[in-house]
Tab-separated table of C-alpha atoms in Angstrom:
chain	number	residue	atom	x	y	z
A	1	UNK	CA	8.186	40.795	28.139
A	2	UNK	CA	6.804	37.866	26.593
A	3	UNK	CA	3.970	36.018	28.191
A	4	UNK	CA	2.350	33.208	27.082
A	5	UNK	CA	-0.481	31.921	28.850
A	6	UNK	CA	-2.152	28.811	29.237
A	7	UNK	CA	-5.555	28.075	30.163
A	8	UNK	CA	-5.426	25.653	33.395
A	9	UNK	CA	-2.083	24.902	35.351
A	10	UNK	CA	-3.940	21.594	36.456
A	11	UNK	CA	-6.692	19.403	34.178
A	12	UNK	CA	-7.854	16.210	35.752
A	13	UNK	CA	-10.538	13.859	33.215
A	14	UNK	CA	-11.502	10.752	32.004
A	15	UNK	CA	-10.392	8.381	29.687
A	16	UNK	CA	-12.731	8.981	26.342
A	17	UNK	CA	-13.077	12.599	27.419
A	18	UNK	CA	-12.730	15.462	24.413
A	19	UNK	CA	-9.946	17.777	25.900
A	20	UNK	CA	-9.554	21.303	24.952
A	21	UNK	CA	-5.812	22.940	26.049
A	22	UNK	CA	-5.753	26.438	25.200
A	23	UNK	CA	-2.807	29.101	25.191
A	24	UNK	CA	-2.898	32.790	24.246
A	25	UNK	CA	0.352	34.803	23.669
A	26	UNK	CA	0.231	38.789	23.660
A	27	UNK	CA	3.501	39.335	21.364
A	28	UNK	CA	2.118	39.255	17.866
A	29	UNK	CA	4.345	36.070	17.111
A	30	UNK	CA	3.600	34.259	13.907
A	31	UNK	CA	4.596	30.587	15.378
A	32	UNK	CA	3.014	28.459	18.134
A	33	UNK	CA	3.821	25.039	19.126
A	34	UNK	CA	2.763	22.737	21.426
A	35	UNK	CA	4.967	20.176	23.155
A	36	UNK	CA	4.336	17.445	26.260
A	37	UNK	CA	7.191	17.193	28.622
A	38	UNK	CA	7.621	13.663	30.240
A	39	UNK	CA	10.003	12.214	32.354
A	40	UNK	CA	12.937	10.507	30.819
A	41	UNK	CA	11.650	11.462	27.603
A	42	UNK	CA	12.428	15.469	27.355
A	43	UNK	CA	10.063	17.491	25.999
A	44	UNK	CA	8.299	16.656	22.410
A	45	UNK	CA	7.317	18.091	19.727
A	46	UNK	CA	3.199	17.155	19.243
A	47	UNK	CA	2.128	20.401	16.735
A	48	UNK	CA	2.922	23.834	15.761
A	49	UNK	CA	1.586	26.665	13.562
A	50	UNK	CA	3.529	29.517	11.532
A	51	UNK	CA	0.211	31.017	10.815
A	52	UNK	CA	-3.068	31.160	10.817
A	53	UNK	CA	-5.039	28.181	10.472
A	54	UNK	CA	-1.247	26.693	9.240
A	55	UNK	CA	-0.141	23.752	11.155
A	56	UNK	CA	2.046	20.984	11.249
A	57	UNK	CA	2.863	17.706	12.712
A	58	UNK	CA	5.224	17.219	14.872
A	59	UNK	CA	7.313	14.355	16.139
A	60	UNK	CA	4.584	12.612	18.509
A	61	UNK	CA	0.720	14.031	16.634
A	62	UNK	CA	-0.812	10.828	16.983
A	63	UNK	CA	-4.352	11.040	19.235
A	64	UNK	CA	-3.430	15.088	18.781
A	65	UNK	CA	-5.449	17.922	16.994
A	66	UNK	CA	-5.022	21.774	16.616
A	67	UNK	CA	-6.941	25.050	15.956
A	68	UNK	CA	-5.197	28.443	14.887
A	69	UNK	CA	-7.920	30.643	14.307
A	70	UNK	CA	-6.701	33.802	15.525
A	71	UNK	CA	-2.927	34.747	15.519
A	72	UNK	CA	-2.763	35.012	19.381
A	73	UNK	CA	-4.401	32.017	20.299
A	74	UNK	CA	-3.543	27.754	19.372
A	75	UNK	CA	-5.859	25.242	20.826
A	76	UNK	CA	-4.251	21.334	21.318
A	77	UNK	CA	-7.168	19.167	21.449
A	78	UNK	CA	-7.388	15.467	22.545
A	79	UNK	CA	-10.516	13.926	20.621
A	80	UNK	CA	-10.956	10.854	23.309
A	81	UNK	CA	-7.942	11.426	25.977
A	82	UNK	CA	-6.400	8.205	27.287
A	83	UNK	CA	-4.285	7.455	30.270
A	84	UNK	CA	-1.280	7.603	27.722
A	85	UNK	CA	-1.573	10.987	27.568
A	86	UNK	CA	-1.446	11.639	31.389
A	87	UNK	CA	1.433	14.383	30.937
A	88	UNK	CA	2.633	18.061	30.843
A	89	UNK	CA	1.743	19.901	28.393
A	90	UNK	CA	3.616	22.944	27.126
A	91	UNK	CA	2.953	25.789	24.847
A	92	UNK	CA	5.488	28.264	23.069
A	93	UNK	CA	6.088	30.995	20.801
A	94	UNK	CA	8.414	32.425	18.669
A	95	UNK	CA	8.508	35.451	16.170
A	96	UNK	CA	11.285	33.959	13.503
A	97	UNK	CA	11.145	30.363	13.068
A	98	UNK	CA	14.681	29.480	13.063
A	99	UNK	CA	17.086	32.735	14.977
A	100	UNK	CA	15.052	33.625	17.553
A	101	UNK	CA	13.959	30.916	20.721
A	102	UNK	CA	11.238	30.034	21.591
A	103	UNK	CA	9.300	31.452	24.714
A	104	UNK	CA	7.189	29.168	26.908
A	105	UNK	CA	3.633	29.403	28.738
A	106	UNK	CA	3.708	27.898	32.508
A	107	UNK	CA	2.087	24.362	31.212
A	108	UNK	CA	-0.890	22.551	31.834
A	109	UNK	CA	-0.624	19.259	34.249
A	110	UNK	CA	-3.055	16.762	32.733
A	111	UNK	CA	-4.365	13.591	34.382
A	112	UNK	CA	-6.334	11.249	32.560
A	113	UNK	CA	-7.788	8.648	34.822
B	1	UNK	CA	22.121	8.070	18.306
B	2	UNK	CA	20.082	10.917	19.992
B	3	UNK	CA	19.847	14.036	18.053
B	4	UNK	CA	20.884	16.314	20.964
B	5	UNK	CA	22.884	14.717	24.056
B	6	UNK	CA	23.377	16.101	27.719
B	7	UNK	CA	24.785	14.436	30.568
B	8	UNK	CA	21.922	13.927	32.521
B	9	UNK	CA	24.362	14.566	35.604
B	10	UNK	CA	23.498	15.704	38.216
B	11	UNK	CA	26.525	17.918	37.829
B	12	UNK	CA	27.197	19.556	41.640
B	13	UNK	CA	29.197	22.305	42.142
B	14	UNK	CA	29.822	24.578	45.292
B	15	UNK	CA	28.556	27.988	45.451
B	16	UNK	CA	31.063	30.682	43.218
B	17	UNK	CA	32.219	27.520	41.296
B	18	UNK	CA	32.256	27.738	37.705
B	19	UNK	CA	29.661	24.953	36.615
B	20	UNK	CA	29.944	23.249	32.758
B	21	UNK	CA	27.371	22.088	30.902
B	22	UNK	CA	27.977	20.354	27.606
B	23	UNK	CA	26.085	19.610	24.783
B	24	UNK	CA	26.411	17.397	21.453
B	25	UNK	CA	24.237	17.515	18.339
B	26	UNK	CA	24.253	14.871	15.691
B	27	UNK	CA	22.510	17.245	12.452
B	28	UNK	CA	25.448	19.258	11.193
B	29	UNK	CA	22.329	21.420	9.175
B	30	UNK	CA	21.651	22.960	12.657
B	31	UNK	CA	21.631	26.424	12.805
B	32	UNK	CA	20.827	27.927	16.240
B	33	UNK	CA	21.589	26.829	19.779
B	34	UNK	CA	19.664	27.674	22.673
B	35	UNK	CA	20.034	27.378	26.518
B	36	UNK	CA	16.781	27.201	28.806
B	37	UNK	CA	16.752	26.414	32.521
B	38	UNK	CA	13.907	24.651	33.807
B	39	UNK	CA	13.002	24.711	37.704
B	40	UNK	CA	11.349	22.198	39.006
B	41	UNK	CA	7.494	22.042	38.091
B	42	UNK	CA	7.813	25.000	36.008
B	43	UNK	CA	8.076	25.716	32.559
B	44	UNK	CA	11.451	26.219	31.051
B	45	UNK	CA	12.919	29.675	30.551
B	46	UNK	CA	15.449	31.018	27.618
B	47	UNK	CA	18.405	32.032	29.210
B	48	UNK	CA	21.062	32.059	26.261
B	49	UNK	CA	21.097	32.166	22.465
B	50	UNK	CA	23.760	30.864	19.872
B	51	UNK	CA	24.253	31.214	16.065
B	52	UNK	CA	27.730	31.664	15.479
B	53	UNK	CA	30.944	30.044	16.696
B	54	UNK	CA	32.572	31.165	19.474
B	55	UNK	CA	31.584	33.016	23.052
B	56	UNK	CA	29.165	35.056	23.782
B	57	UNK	CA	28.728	36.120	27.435
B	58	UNK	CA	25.214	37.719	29.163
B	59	UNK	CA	26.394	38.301	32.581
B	60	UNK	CA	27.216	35.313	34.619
B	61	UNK	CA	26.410	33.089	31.580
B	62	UNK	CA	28.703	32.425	28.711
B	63	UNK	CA	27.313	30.040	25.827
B	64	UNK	CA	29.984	27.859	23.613
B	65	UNK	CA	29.514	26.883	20.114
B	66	UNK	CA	31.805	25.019	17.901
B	67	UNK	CA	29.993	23.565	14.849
B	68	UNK	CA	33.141	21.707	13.479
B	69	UNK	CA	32.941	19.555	16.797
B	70	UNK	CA	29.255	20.049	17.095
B	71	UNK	CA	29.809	20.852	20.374
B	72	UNK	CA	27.589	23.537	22.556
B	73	UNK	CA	28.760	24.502	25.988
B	74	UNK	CA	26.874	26.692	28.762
B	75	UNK	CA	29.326	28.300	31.546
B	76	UNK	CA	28.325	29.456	34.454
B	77	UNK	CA	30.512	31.704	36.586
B	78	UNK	CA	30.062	32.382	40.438
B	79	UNK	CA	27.307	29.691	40.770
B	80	UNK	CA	24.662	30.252	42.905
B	81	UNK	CA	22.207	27.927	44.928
B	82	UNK	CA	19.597	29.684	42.844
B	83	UNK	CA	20.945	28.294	40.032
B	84	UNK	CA	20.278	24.911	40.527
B	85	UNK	CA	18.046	23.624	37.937
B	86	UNK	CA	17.903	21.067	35.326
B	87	UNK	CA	19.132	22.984	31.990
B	88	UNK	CA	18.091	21.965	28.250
B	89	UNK	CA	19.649	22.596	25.284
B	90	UNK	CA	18.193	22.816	22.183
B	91	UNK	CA	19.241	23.126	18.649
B	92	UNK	CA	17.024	24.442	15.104
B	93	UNK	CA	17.866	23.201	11.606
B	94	UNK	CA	16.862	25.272	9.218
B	95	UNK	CA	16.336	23.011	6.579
B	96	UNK	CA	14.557	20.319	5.143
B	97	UNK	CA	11.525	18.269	6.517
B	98	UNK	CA	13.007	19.293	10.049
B	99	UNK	CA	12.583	23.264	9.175
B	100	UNK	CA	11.964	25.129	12.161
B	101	UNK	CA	11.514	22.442	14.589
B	102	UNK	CA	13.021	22.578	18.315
B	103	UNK	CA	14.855	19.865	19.078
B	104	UNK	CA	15.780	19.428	22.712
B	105	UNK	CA	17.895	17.346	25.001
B	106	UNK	CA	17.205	15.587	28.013
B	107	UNK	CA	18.393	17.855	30.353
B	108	UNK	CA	21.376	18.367	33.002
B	109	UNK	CA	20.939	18.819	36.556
B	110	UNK	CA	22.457	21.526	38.485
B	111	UNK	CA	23.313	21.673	41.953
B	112	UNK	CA	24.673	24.346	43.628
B	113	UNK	CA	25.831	23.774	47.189
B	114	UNK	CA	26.204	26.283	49.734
């Protein structure tokens, strides 16, 4: 099976903080993506990676950075986090871009006071 | 016009019901059609994949696609309580600036009543 794991299931910090969201997959997939999942708004496309230090934007980067230096892990990172971006955040992976889906991590619950 | 539409429901159904859940995509370049449940406070989970049109059944599910219509269907036969959960679907295009890229809906809710 697939498992895709995400560094904390809860984050709670400040506005201005530098926040580090990591997730690690064990299945040798080339892509990673991370998404934020709000209510009434869905889920939402922030980054994702096809390979090694590869990424791209997504719908919603803004405030957003990524890391890819190893093919198992992808890093989101929020340079000053505001209240904004108080959500859940979601990671994925996926071996073939396009036929296969895309398998999920359990999410992170971040609070940004 | 949203790129992928549910009905946000909530669509309730008794238990052993067949329960319907529909989906429309606007980008006729889309490709692949996937169905994920989602429980509540967890992450969501791939239940069924599409490509071509037709049915294809996995057990109790059965996944719809007609790309003339852009229409994508989930079916789910004998319904269970333990079904109840919001499901997404979610289409790929395979082309263009949107290459690769998940785009989901908003979700319908499922409830399954004893």
């Amino acid at each position: 099976d697939v498992k895709v794991t995400q560094s904390s299931r809860y984050l709670v910090k400040r506005t201005g903080e530098k926040v580090f969201l990591e997730c690690v997959q064990d299945m040798d997939h080339e892509n990673m993506f991370w998404y934020r999942q709000d209510p009434g708004l869905g889920l939402r496309l922030i980054y994702f990676s096809y390979d090694v230090k590869m990424k791209e934007k997504g719908d919603i980067p803004e405030g957003y950075s990524v890391s890819r230096e190893k093919k198992e892990r992808f890093s989101l990172i929020l340079e000053s986090a505001s209240t904004n971006q108080t959500s859940m955040y979601l990671c994925a992976s996926s071996f073939l871009l396009v036929s296969l889906g895309q398998f999920f991590g359990p999410g992170t619950r971040l609070t940004v006071l | 016009q949203k790129e992928v539409e549910q009905n946000s429901g909530p669509l309730s159904v008794p238990e052993g019901a067949i329960a319907s859940l529909n989906c429309t995509y606007s980008d006729r370049g889309s490709q692949s059609f996937f169905w994920y449940r989602q429980y509540s406070g967890k992450s969501p989970e791939l239940i069924m994949f599409i490509y071509s049109n037709g049915d294809k059944e996995d057990g109790r599910f059965t996944a719809q696609l007609n790309k003339a219509s852009q229409y994508v269907s989930l079916l789910i036969r004998d319904s269970q309580p333990s079904d109840s959960a919001t499901y997404l679907c979610a289409v790929i295009n395979a082309g263009g600036t949107s290459y690769g890229k998940l785009t989901f809906g908003q979700g319908t809710i499922l409830t399954v009543h004893p």
